[in-house]
Amino acid sequence: MSDEEWERFLRESVTGTAGAPVEPSARAREAERRLRERSGQPEGWRTYSPARPRRRTGCYVTGLVAAAALLAVGLFPQQVAGWFGGDDGGQDGAPLAAESRRPREAPGAGPDLRPTLAEPFRGSPAARWADGAAGITVPPAKATGWMDAAEVGRALRRSRDFLVAAGLDSRVLRGERPTKAIALLNPHQKDVQEYLRTALSSTAPTHRTDPLLLFSRFRPEQARLVGDVVKTRGRLTYREGKRGAVEVTADVTFVYPVTPAGDGGRNAGIVRTIVRREVVMSWDDPAEVITEPGTMSLVSYALDMTNGGCSAPTGYFVPPFGRDDEQPADEAHRVDPYDRSKPVDTSNGTTATGDGCATATRS
């Protein structure tokens, strides 16, 4: 009964209006009092409790949220870690969330620990990076240019396949020919095909024909990888390029822990060669550009590297294992090789345009 109806009932009770509600009897009031004392309700026989089903709705919502959270952790553990820890991915030692955009700053300094054969990334920001291809973020595919969403998805996967074949294939790392990577390049792109012929056959490559611009290679008689893991961090982005092509840009940093080839496993100095590549790939419309199915053209490629050698190019990384192998560097040009907040630096001689080396602030 509303307050207005209750007031009308009182007035009509005084005037004796017919049909007025009958006031509860003494027995009814006593029963109401006992019921109120057991339930803990306040004074007033018109009070009531909310219906229980409303609480059950809350239980259902809580259960759905919990189930969704568990599913997200199972499917995207690195991303979820980043939700609770910002760019640093949470507590010390926790895996970083996958990189989906350019970081705002360089990773913070960690403990000053030397690497070991059992823990070659110890004391390095890369210790929290993903292993191999898992560290290269592929964005969701949307229809772009001449491709529908499914075709863009295939182009993105093949772009990552190229990076894996060029920078992670164990045979290529030992100096063998990067056959799988070359198979993904448009055979009709004359300048790139000429670069490949020169870079992979010359015993004295130049800065412009150095195979390291695209491929990671060590001389097996000079250096060997420590373990089977290469740490990576980076991402792919894409947009519509010229003549409706889908242009994919890769910005990825690779960290290779190596030791002298003849150290016999004695932990005689582990060096981390750090390589950051930016490669722009164009998946062309065959109606506009002469190409072959499943291949792409190279628009540009650039390289930054640390502990890979500062002398004339040899076609292989040359880690500085000892004082005799160290090369002079430009002390005025200092860089943090783990800093991905800035574009790839093309001015320090590790691209096709220079002949000097920067000094790394850490490795």
mmCIF file of C-alpha atoms in Angstrom:
data_model
loop_
_atom_site.group_PDB
_atom_site.id
_atom_site.type_symbol
_atom_site.label_atom_id
_atom_site.label_comp_id
_atom_site.label_asym_id
_atom_site.label_seq_id
_atom_site.Cartn_x
_atom_site.Cartn_y
_atom_site.Cartn_z
ATOM 1 C CA MET A 1 0.000 0.000 0.000
ATOM 2 C CA SER A 2 1.420 3.412 -0.937
ATOM 3 C CA ASP A 3 1.755 6.304 1.503
ATOM 4 C CA GLU A 4 -1.094 8.132 -0.230
ATOM 5 C CA GLU A 5 -3.408 5.138 0.136
ATOM 6 C CA TRP A 6 -2.440 4.760 3.814
ATOM 7 C CA GLU A 7 -3.283 8.408 4.546
ATOM 8 C CA ARG A 8 -6.604 8.012 2.730
ATOM 9 C CA PHE A 9 -7.305 4.896 4.799
ATOM 10 C CA LEU A 10 -6.747 6.825 8.043
ATOM 11 C CA ARG A 11 -9.035 9.659 6.963
ATOM 12 C CA GLU A 12 -11.766 7.301 5.872
ATOM 13 C CA SER A 13 -11.437 5.308 9.112
ATOM 14 C CA VAL A 14 -12.133 8.471 11.108
ATOM 15 C CA THR A 15 -15.127 9.516 8.942
ATOM 16 C CA GLY A 16 -16.438 5.991 8.706
ATOM 17 C CA THR A 17 -16.326 5.768 4.907
ATOM 18 C CA ALA A 18 -17.633 2.444 3.660
ATOM 19 C CA GLY A 19 -15.161 0.094 2.049
ATOM 20 C CA ALA A 20 -12.136 1.365 4.028
ATOM 21 C CA PRO A 21 -9.500 -1.274 4.759
ATOM 22 C CA VAL A 22 -9.894 -3.019 8.072
ATOM 23 C CA GLU A 23 -7.126 -2.387 10.602
ATOM 24 C CA PRO A 24 -5.303 -5.601 11.542
ATOM 25 C CA SER A 25 -6.630 -7.396 14.618
ATOM 26 C CA ALA A 26 -4.656 -7.718 17.852
ATOM 27 C CA ARG A 27 -3.783 -11.339 16.921
ATOM 28 C CA ALA A 28 -2.543 -10.226 13.511
ATOM 29 C CA ARG A 29 -0.428 -7.482 15.070
ATOM 30 C CA GLU A 30 1.088 -9.929 17.579
ATOM 31 C CA ALA A 31 1.928 -12.371 14.788
ATOM 32 C CA GLU A 32 3.508 -9.531 12.804
ATOM 33 C CA ARG A 33 5.599 -8.505 15.849
ATOM 34 C CA ARG A 34 6.968 -12.035 16.387
ATOM 35 C CA LEU A 35 7.749 -12.413 12.678
ATOM 36 C CA ARG A 36 9.548 -9.056 12.678
ATOM 37 C CA GLU A 37 11.646 -9.996 15.722
ATOM 38 C CA ARG A 38 12.777 -13.247 14.094
ATOM 39 C CA SER A 39 13.670 -11.585 10.765
ATOM 40 C CA GLY A 40 15.329 -8.502 12.263
ATOM 41 C CA GLN A 41 13.106 -6.068 10.294
ATOM 42 C CA PRO A 42 12.505 -2.543 11.634
ATOM 43 C CA GLU A 43 9.204 -1.384 13.116
ATOM 44 C CA GLY A 44 6.305 -1.224 10.627
ATOM 45 C CA TRP A 45 4.086 -4.037 9.391
ATOM 46 C CA ARG A 46 4.325 -2.886 5.751
ATOM 47 C CA THR A 47 8.077 -3.470 5.457
ATOM 48 C CA TYR A 48 9.459 -6.203 3.061
ATOM 49 C CA SER A 49 12.723 -7.777 1.796
ATOM 50 C CA PRO A 50 13.908 -7.664 -1.870
ATOM 51 C CA ALA A 51 13.297 -10.803 -3.875
ATOM 52 C CA ARG A 52 16.214 -13.304 -3.906
ATOM 53 C CA PRO A 53 16.391 -13.766 -7.702
ATOM 54 C CA ARG A 54 18.037 -10.340 -7.999
ATOM 55 C CA ARG A 55 21.041 -11.652 -6.080
ATOM 56 C CA ARG A 56 21.225 -14.717 -8.304
ATOM 57 C CA THR A 57 21.602 -12.457 -11.302
ATOM 58 C CA GLY A 58 24.703 -11.014 -9.673
ATOM 59 C CA CYS A 59 26.094 -14.533 -9.193
ATOM 60 C CA TYR A 60 25.608 -15.288 -12.876
ATOM 61 C CA VAL A 61 27.418 -12.079 -13.900
ATOM 62 C CA THR A 62 30.298 -12.810 -11.526
ATOM 63 C CA GLY A 63 30.606 -16.331 -12.899
ATOM 64 C CA LEU A 64 30.661 -15.093 -16.492
ATOM 65 C CA VAL A 65 33.337 -12.493 -15.698
ATOM 66 C CA ALA A 66 35.471 -15.099 -13.951
ATOM 67 C CA ALA A 67 35.098 -17.542 -16.852
ATOM 68 C CA ALA A 68 36.008 -14.829 -19.368
ATOM 69 C CA ALA A 69 39.083 -13.886 -17.315
ATOM 70 C CA LEU A 70 40.263 -17.500 -17.177
ATOM 71 C CA LEU A 71 39.755 -17.865 -20.928
ATOM 72 C CA ALA A 72 41.742 -14.667 -21.600
ATOM 73 C CA VAL A 73 44.615 -15.864 -19.415
ATOM 74 C CA GLY A 74 44.678 -19.176 -21.254
ATOM 75 C CA LEU A 75 44.598 -17.699 -24.749
ATOM 76 C CA PHE A 76 46.575 -14.470 -24.294
ATOM 77 C CA PRO A 77 48.846 -14.791 -21.236
ATOM 78 C CA GLN A 78 51.313 -12.120 -22.359
ATOM 79 C CA GLN A 79 48.614 -9.556 -23.093
ATOM 80 C CA VAL A 80 46.869 -10.196 -19.771
ATOM 81 C CA ALA A 81 50.172 -9.771 -17.931
ATOM 82 C CA GLY A 82 50.454 -6.304 -19.480
ATOM 83 C CA TRP A 83 46.963 -5.263 -18.280
ATOM 84 C CA PHE A 84 48.143 -5.317 -14.677
ATOM 85 C CA GLY A 85 51.698 -4.069 -15.070
ATOM 86 C CA GLY A 86 51.723 -1.372 -17.746
ATOM 87 C CA ASP A 87 54.536 -1.428 -20.287
ATOM 88 C CA ASP A 88 56.819 -3.383 -17.965
ATOM 89 C CA GLY A 89 54.450 -6.333 -17.844
ATOM 90 C CA GLY A 90 54.050 -6.675 -14.086
ATOM 91 C CA GLN A 91 56.459 -7.929 -11.464
ATOM 92 C CA ASP A 92 60.169 -8.358 -12.064
ATOM 93 C CA GLY A 93 60.832 -11.459 -14.122
ATOM 94 C CA ALA A 94 57.266 -11.763 -15.427
ATOM 95 C CA PRO A 95 56.898 -12.119 -19.229
ATOM 96 C CA LEU A 96 56.182 -8.871 -21.020
ATOM 97 C CA ALA A 97 52.887 -8.373 -22.788
ATOM 98 C CA ALA A 98 53.089 -8.674 -26.552
ATOM 99 C CA GLU A 99 54.079 -5.421 -28.261
ATOM 100 C CA SER A 100 51.067 -3.954 -30.029
ATOM 101 C CA ARG A 101 52.349 -0.375 -30.442
ATOM 102 C CA ARG A 102 55.596 1.540 -30.195
ATOM 103 C CA PRO A 103 56.718 1.718 -26.539
ATOM 104 C CA ARG A 104 56.794 5.110 -24.868
ATOM 105 C CA GLU A 105 60.262 4.594 -23.383
ATOM 106 C CA ALA A 106 63.180 2.201 -23.108
ATOM 107 C CA PRO A 107 62.883 -0.762 -20.729
ATOM 108 C CA GLY A 108 64.067 -0.051 -17.210
ATOM 109 C CA ALA A 109 67.385 -1.199 -15.850
ATOM 110 C CA GLY A 110 67.386 -4.639 -14.275
ATOM 111 C CA PRO A 111 69.825 -6.387 -11.950
ATOM 112 C CA ASP A 112 73.449 -6.314 -13.027
ATOM 113 C CA LEU A 113 73.918 -10.037 -13.643
ATOM 114 C CA ARG A 114 76.277 -11.724 -16.058
ATOM 115 C CA PRO A 115 74.902 -14.282 -18.517
ATOM 116 C CA THR A 116 75.687 -17.967 -18.112
ATOM 117 C CA LEU A 117 75.397 -20.992 -20.378
ATOM 118 C CA ALA A 118 72.287 -22.043 -18.456
ATOM 119 C CA GLU A 119 70.831 -18.502 -18.495
ATOM 120 C CA PRO A 120 72.233 -16.655 -21.513
ATOM 121 C CA PHE A 121 69.719 -13.780 -21.208
ATOM 122 C CA ARG A 122 70.356 -13.233 -17.502
ATOM 123 C CA GLY A 123 70.638 -9.545 -16.576
ATOM 124 C CA SER A 124 69.118 -8.429 -19.901
ATOM 125 C CA PRO A 125 65.678 -6.944 -20.690
ATOM 126 C CA ALA A 126 65.387 -9.756 -23.249
ATOM 127 C CA ALA A 127 65.031 -12.264 -20.396
ATOM 128 C CA ARG A 128 61.359 -11.242 -20.271
ATOM 129 C CA TRP A 129 60.837 -11.282 -24.037
ATOM 130 C CA ALA A 130 59.162 -14.120 -25.909
ATOM 131 C CA ASP A 131 61.034 -16.897 -27.673
ATOM 132 C CA GLY A 132 61.441 -16.923 -31.441
ATOM 133 C CA ALA A 133 58.403 -16.205 -33.604
ATOM 134 C CA ALA A 134 56.184 -15.775 -30.531
ATOM 135 C CA GLY A 135 57.739 -12.352 -29.937
ATOM 136 C CA ILE A 136 56.539 -10.963 -33.291
ATOM 137 C CA THR A 137 53.031 -9.557 -32.903
ATOM 138 C CA VAL A 138 50.673 -10.017 -35.857
ATOM 139 C CA PRO A 139 47.700 -7.596 -35.813
ATOM 140 C CA PRO A 140 44.090 -8.539 -36.651
ATOM 141 C CA ALA A 141 43.422 -8.639 -40.387
ATOM 142 C CA LYS A 142 40.975 -6.310 -42.112
ATOM 143 C CA ALA A 143 40.180 -5.883 -45.787
ATOM 144 C CA THR A 144 42.777 -3.498 -47.220
ATOM 145 C CA GLY A 145 43.638 -2.464 -50.756
ATOM 146 C CA TRP A 146 43.038 -5.270 -53.233
ATOM 147 C CA MET A 147 42.826 -7.950 -50.516
ATOM 148 C CA ASP A 148 39.920 -9.114 -48.388
ATOM 149 C CA ALA A 149 40.406 -9.874 -44.689
ATOM 150 C CA ALA A 150 41.388 -13.516 -45.241
ATOM 151 C CA GLU A 151 43.994 -12.553 -47.845
ATOM 152 C CA VAL A 152 45.418 -9.856 -45.577
ATOM 153 C CA GLY A 153 45.688 -12.474 -42.837
ATOM 154 C CA ARG A 154 47.704 -14.744 -45.145
ATOM 155 C CA ALA A 155 49.948 -11.841 -46.156
ATOM 156 C CA LEU A 156 50.661 -11.043 -42.518
ATOM 157 C CA ARG A 157 51.489 -14.661 -41.701
ATOM 158 C CA ARG A 158 53.807 -14.919 -44.700
ATOM 159 C CA SER A 159 55.477 -11.666 -43.707
ATOM 160 C CA ARG A 160 56.235 -13.156 -40.318
ATOM 161 C CA ASP A 161 57.383 -16.366 -42.045
ATOM 162 C CA PHE A 162 59.922 -14.268 -43.935
ATOM 163 C CA LEU A 163 61.279 -12.775 -40.703
ATOM 164 C CA VAL A 164 61.499 -16.231 -39.133
ATOM 165 C CA ALA A 165 63.262 -17.699 -42.170
ATOM 166 C CA ALA A 166 65.683 -14.760 -42.351
ATOM 167 C CA GLY A 167 66.441 -14.242 -38.673
ATOM 168 C CA LEU A 168 65.633 -17.444 -36.771
ATOM 169 C CA ASP A 169 66.289 -20.413 -39.053
ATOM 170 C CA SER A 170 69.093 -22.423 -37.433
ATOM 171 C CA ARG A 171 70.700 -23.281 -40.779
ATOM 172 C CA VAL A 172 70.765 -19.648 -41.871
ATOM 173 C CA LEU A 173 72.269 -18.688 -38.509
ATOM 174 C CA ARG A 174 75.083 -21.154 -39.273
ATOM 175 C CA GLY A 175 75.784 -19.346 -42.535
ATOM 176 C CA GLU A 176 73.764 -21.464 -44.990
ATOM 177 C CA ARG A 177 71.766 -19.978 -47.856
ATOM 178 C CA PRO A 178 68.386 -18.501 -46.749
ATOM 179 C CA THR A 179 66.368 -20.545 -49.245
ATOM 180 C CA LYS A 180 63.008 -20.301 -47.485
ATOM 181 C CA ALA A 181 63.223 -16.532 -47.124
ATOM 182 C CA ILE A 182 64.254 -16.023 -50.753
ATOM 183 C CA ALA A 183 61.280 -18.120 -51.891
ATOM 184 C CA LEU A 184 58.945 -15.469 -50.456
ATOM 185 C CA LEU A 185 60.512 -12.633 -52.483
ATOM 186 C CA ASN A 186 59.120 -11.540 -55.841
ATOM 187 C CA PRO A 187 61.502 -13.046 -58.424
ATOM 188 C CA HIS A 188 60.620 -10.233 -60.860
ATOM 189 C CA GLN A 189 61.927 -7.453 -58.600
ATOM 190 C CA LYS A 190 65.232 -6.874 -60.367
ATOM 191 C CA ASP A 191 67.023 -4.681 -57.823
ATOM 192 C CA VAL A 192 66.366 -7.093 -54.953
ATOM 193 C CA GLN A 193 67.349 -10.124 -57.002
ATOM 194 C CA GLU A 194 70.601 -8.405 -57.923
ATOM 195 C CA TYR A 195 71.228 -7.590 -54.263
ATOM 196 C CA LEU A 196 70.686 -11.245 -53.319
ATOM 197 C CA ARG A 197 73.075 -12.522 -55.982
ATOM 198 C CA THR A 198 75.806 -10.128 -54.922
ATOM 199 C CA ALA A 199 75.295 -10.342 -51.169
ATOM 200 C CA LEU A 200 75.262 -14.124 -50.965
ATOM 201 C CA SER A 201 78.177 -14.752 -53.323
ATOM 202 C CA SER A 202 80.647 -11.959 -52.570
ATOM 203 C CA THR A 203 83.558 -12.559 -50.215
ATOM 204 C CA ALA A 204 83.892 -8.804 -49.664
ATOM 205 C CA PRO A 205 80.406 -7.267 -49.470
ATOM 206 C CA THR A 206 79.916 -3.538 -49.098
ATOM 207 C CA HIS A 207 77.547 -1.770 -46.744
ATOM 208 C CA ARG A 208 74.992 -1.777 -49.544
ATOM 209 C CA THR A 209 75.413 -5.443 -50.432
ATOM 210 C CA ASP A 210 75.848 -6.839 -46.923
ATOM 211 C CA PRO A 211 73.557 -9.896 -46.487
ATOM 212 C CA LEU A 212 73.152 -8.927 -42.815
ATOM 213 C CA LEU A 213 70.746 -6.216 -43.917
ATOM 214 C CA LEU A 214 68.155 -9.001 -44.291
ATOM 215 C CA PHE A 215 69.651 -12.223 -42.898
ATOM 216 C CA SER A 216 71.281 -13.150 -39.573
ATOM 217 C CA ARG A 217 74.469 -15.191 -40.052
ATOM 218 C CA PHE A 218 77.436 -16.281 -37.927
ATOM 219 C CA ARG A 219 80.561 -18.095 -39.033
ATOM 220 C CA PRO A 220 80.279 -21.541 -37.414
ATOM 221 C CA GLU A 221 84.036 -21.698 -36.929
ATOM 222 C CA GLN A 222 83.975 -18.365 -35.060
ATOM 223 C CA ALA A 223 80.785 -18.323 -32.976
ATOM 224 C CA ARG A 224 78.031 -20.652 -31.866
ATOM 225 C CA LEU A 225 74.620 -19.976 -30.361
ATOM 226 C CA VAL A 226 74.110 -20.719 -26.682
ATOM 227 C CA GLY A 227 71.092 -23.005 -26.543
ATOM 228 C CA ASP A 228 68.233 -23.063 -29.023
ATOM 229 C CA VAL A 229 66.420 -19.864 -28.028
ATOM 230 C CA VAL A 230 66.621 -16.476 -29.720
ATOM 231 C CA LYS A 231 64.638 -13.763 -27.939
ATOM 232 C CA THR A 232 62.533 -11.419 -30.053
ATOM 233 C CA ARG A 233 60.317 -8.412 -29.606
ATOM 234 C CA GLY A 234 58.459 -6.478 -32.262
ATOM 235 C CA ARG A 235 55.354 -6.190 -34.341
ATOM 236 C CA LEU A 236 53.854 -6.001 -37.800
ATOM 237 C CA THR A 237 51.712 -3.133 -39.029
ATOM 238 C CA TYR A 238 50.039 -2.700 -42.404
ATOM 239 C CA ARG A 239 48.299 -0.186 -44.610
ATOM 240 C CA GLU A 240 47.264 0.299 -48.220
ATOM 241 C CA GLY A 241 50.308 1.048 -50.364
ATOM 242 C CA LYS A 242 50.852 2.034 -53.966
ATOM 243 C CA ARG A 243 48.445 0.735 -56.596
ATOM 244 C CA GLY A 244 46.256 -0.868 -53.950
ATOM 245 C CA ALA A 245 49.011 -3.091 -52.526
ATOM 246 C CA VAL A 246 48.990 -4.209 -48.897
ATOM 247 C CA GLU A 247 52.170 -2.753 -47.382
ATOM 248 C CA VAL A 248 53.421 -4.556 -44.268
ATOM 249 C CA THR A 249 56.071 -3.007 -42.022
ATOM 250 C CA ALA A 250 58.038 -5.210 -39.631
ATOM 251 C CA ASP A 251 60.000 -3.704 -36.735
ATOM 252 C CA VAL A 252 61.650 -6.521 -34.777
ATOM 253 C CA THR A 253 64.616 -6.840 -32.410
ATOM 254 C CA PHE A 254 66.480 -10.169 -32.213
ATOM 255 C CA VAL A 255 68.838 -11.082 -29.359
ATOM 256 C CA TYR A 256 71.385 -13.834 -30.124
ATOM 257 C CA PRO A 257 73.488 -15.183 -27.216
ATOM 258 C CA VAL A 258 76.734 -16.557 -28.619
ATOM 259 C CA THR A 259 80.001 -17.895 -27.320
ATOM 260 C CA PRO A 260 83.304 -18.676 -29.067
ATOM 261 C CA ALA A 261 83.010 -21.755 -31.256
ATOM 262 C CA GLY A 262 86.000 -23.486 -29.651
ATOM 263 C CA ASP A 263 85.323 -22.806 -25.979
ATOM 264 C CA GLY A 264 84.280 -26.415 -25.318
ATOM 265 C CA GLY A 265 81.308 -25.319 -23.223
ATOM 266 C CA ARG A 266 83.488 -23.636 -20.584
ATOM 267 C CA ASN A 267 81.414 -20.447 -20.535
ATOM 268 C CA ALA A 268 84.388 -18.520 -21.936
ATOM 269 C CA GLY A 269 82.571 -15.242 -22.401
ATOM 270 C CA ILE A 270 78.980 -15.010 -23.620
ATOM 271 C CA VAL A 271 78.201 -12.105 -25.923
ATOM 272 C CA ARG A 272 74.706 -11.034 -26.913
ATOM 273 C CA THR A 273 74.488 -9.809 -30.493
ATOM 274 C CA ILE A 274 71.438 -7.549 -30.668
ATOM 275 C CA VAL A 275 69.883 -6.892 -34.066
ATOM 276 C CA ARG A 276 66.949 -4.650 -34.878
ATOM 277 C CA ARG A 277 65.501 -4.767 -38.385
ATOM 278 C CA GLU A 278 62.846 -2.702 -40.069
ATOM 279 C CA VAL A 279 61.594 -4.290 -43.278
ATOM 280 C CA VAL A 280 58.786 -2.896 -45.439
ATOM 281 C CA MET A 281 57.117 -5.516 -47.658
ATOM 282 C CA SER A 282 54.567 -4.945 -50.415
ATOM 283 C CA TRP A 283 51.999 -7.600 -51.288
ATOM 284 C CA ASP A 284 51.167 -6.398 -54.767
ATOM 285 C CA ASP A 285 48.030 -6.719 -56.836
ATOM 286 C CA PRO A 286 48.996 -9.035 -59.733
ATOM 287 C CA ALA A 287 46.776 -6.921 -61.958
ATOM 288 C CA GLU A 288 49.063 -3.953 -61.283
ATOM 289 C CA VAL A 289 52.540 -5.456 -60.692
ATOM 290 C CA ILE A 290 54.295 -8.452 -62.212
ATOM 291 C CA THR A 291 54.684 -10.924 -59.359
ATOM 292 C CA GLU A 292 54.228 -14.568 -58.469
ATOM 293 C CA PRO A 293 51.568 -16.000 -56.126
ATOM 294 C CA GLY A 294 52.663 -16.057 -52.497
ATOM 295 C CA THR A 295 55.572 -13.634 -52.984
ATOM 296 C CA MET A 296 56.073 -10.002 -52.037
ATOM 297 C CA SER A 297 58.285 -7.110 -53.056
ATOM 298 C CA LEU A 298 60.691 -5.311 -50.749
ATOM 299 C CA VAL A 299 60.138 -1.582 -50.362
ATOM 300 C CA SER A 300 62.976 -0.908 -47.903
ATOM 301 C CA TYR A 301 65.105 -2.564 -45.216
ATOM 302 C CA ALA A 302 67.307 -1.136 -42.463
ATOM 303 C CA LEU A 303 69.441 -2.567 -39.680
ATOM 304 C CA ASP A 304 70.764 -1.585 -36.254
ATOM 305 C CA MET A 305 73.113 -3.989 -34.498
ATOM 306 C CA THR A 306 75.194 -4.218 -31.339
ATOM 307 C CA ASN A 307 78.119 -6.611 -30.810
ATOM 308 C CA GLY A 308 78.034 -7.650 -34.434
ATOM 309 C CA GLY A 309 81.279 -6.103 -35.653
ATOM 310 C CA CYS A 310 82.356 -2.576 -36.522
ATOM 311 C CA SER A 311 84.960 -3.182 -39.188
ATOM 312 C CA ALA A 312 84.389 -3.642 -42.912
ATOM 313 C CA PRO A 313 81.424 -5.950 -43.680
ATOM 314 C CA THR A 314 82.181 -9.660 -43.937
ATOM 315 C CA GLY A 315 78.649 -10.954 -44.530
ATOM 316 C CA TYR A 316 78.589 -12.409 -40.990
ATOM 317 C CA PHE A 317 78.168 -11.070 -37.476
ATOM 318 C CA VAL A 318 81.508 -10.817 -35.686
ATOM 319 C CA PRO A 319 80.895 -10.807 -31.916
ATOM 320 C CA PRO A 320 83.701 -9.203 -29.868
ATOM 321 C CA PHE A 321 84.641 -12.149 -27.643
ATOM 322 C CA GLY A 322 88.005 -10.780 -26.558
ATOM 323 C CA ARG A 323 89.996 -7.588 -26.466
ATOM 324 C CA ASP A 324 91.693 -8.465 -29.754
ATOM 325 C CA ASP A 325 88.308 -8.687 -31.494
ATOM 326 C CA GLU A 326 86.916 -5.403 -30.237
ATOM 327 C CA GLN A 327 86.478 -2.652 -32.805
ATOM 328 C CA PRO A 328 86.601 1.107 -32.226
ATOM 329 C CA ALA A 329 83.242 2.803 -31.822
ATOM 330 C CA ASP A 330 81.906 6.328 -31.847
ATOM 331 C CA GLU A 331 81.794 7.365 -28.178
ATOM 332 C CA ALA A 332 79.800 10.464 -29.107
ATOM 333 C CA HIS A 333 77.018 8.320 -30.528
ATOM 334 C CA ARG A 334 75.582 6.216 -27.701
ATOM 335 C CA VAL A 335 72.516 4.015 -28.108
ATOM 336 C CA ASP A 336 70.479 1.603 -26.030
ATOM 337 C CA PRO A 337 69.957 -1.475 -28.233
ATOM 338 C CA TYR A 338 66.872 -2.490 -26.219
ATOM 339 C CA ASP A 339 65.168 0.876 -26.684
ATOM 340 C CA ARG A 340 62.313 0.380 -29.161
ATOM 341 C CA SER A 341 60.659 3.729 -28.482
ATOM 342 C CA LYS A 342 62.512 5.388 -31.386
ATOM 343 C CA PRO A 343 62.617 4.500 -35.103
ATOM 344 C CA VAL A 344 65.476 2.401 -36.444
ATOM 345 C CA ASP A 345 68.593 4.568 -36.589
ATOM 346 C CA THR A 346 69.983 4.635 -40.125
ATOM 347 C CA SER A 347 72.930 6.910 -39.374
ATOM 348 C CA ASN A 348 75.384 4.702 -37.478
ATOM 349 C CA GLY A 349 76.768 2.611 -40.302
ATOM 350 C CA THR A 350 74.837 -0.598 -39.741
ATOM 351 C CA THR A 351 72.528 0.181 -42.640
ATOM 352 C CA ALA A 352 73.331 0.633 -46.298
ATOM 353 C CA THR A 353 74.248 4.285 -45.826
ATOM 354 C CA GLY A 354 77.223 4.644 -43.484
ATOM 355 C CA ASP A 355 80.485 3.304 -42.192
ATOM 356 C CA GLY A 356 80.702 3.895 -38.417
ATOM 357 C CA CYS A 357 79.572 2.255 -35.183
ATOM 358 C CA ALA A 358 77.777 3.580 -32.159
ATOM 359 C CA THR A 359 78.579 2.752 -28.548
ATOM 360 C CA ALA A 360 75.975 0.607 -26.816
ATOM 361 C CA THR A 361 74.957 1.718 -23.325
ATOM 362 C CA ARG A 362 74.192 -1.925 -22.403
ATOM 363 C CA SER A 363 74.042 -5.320 -24.044
#
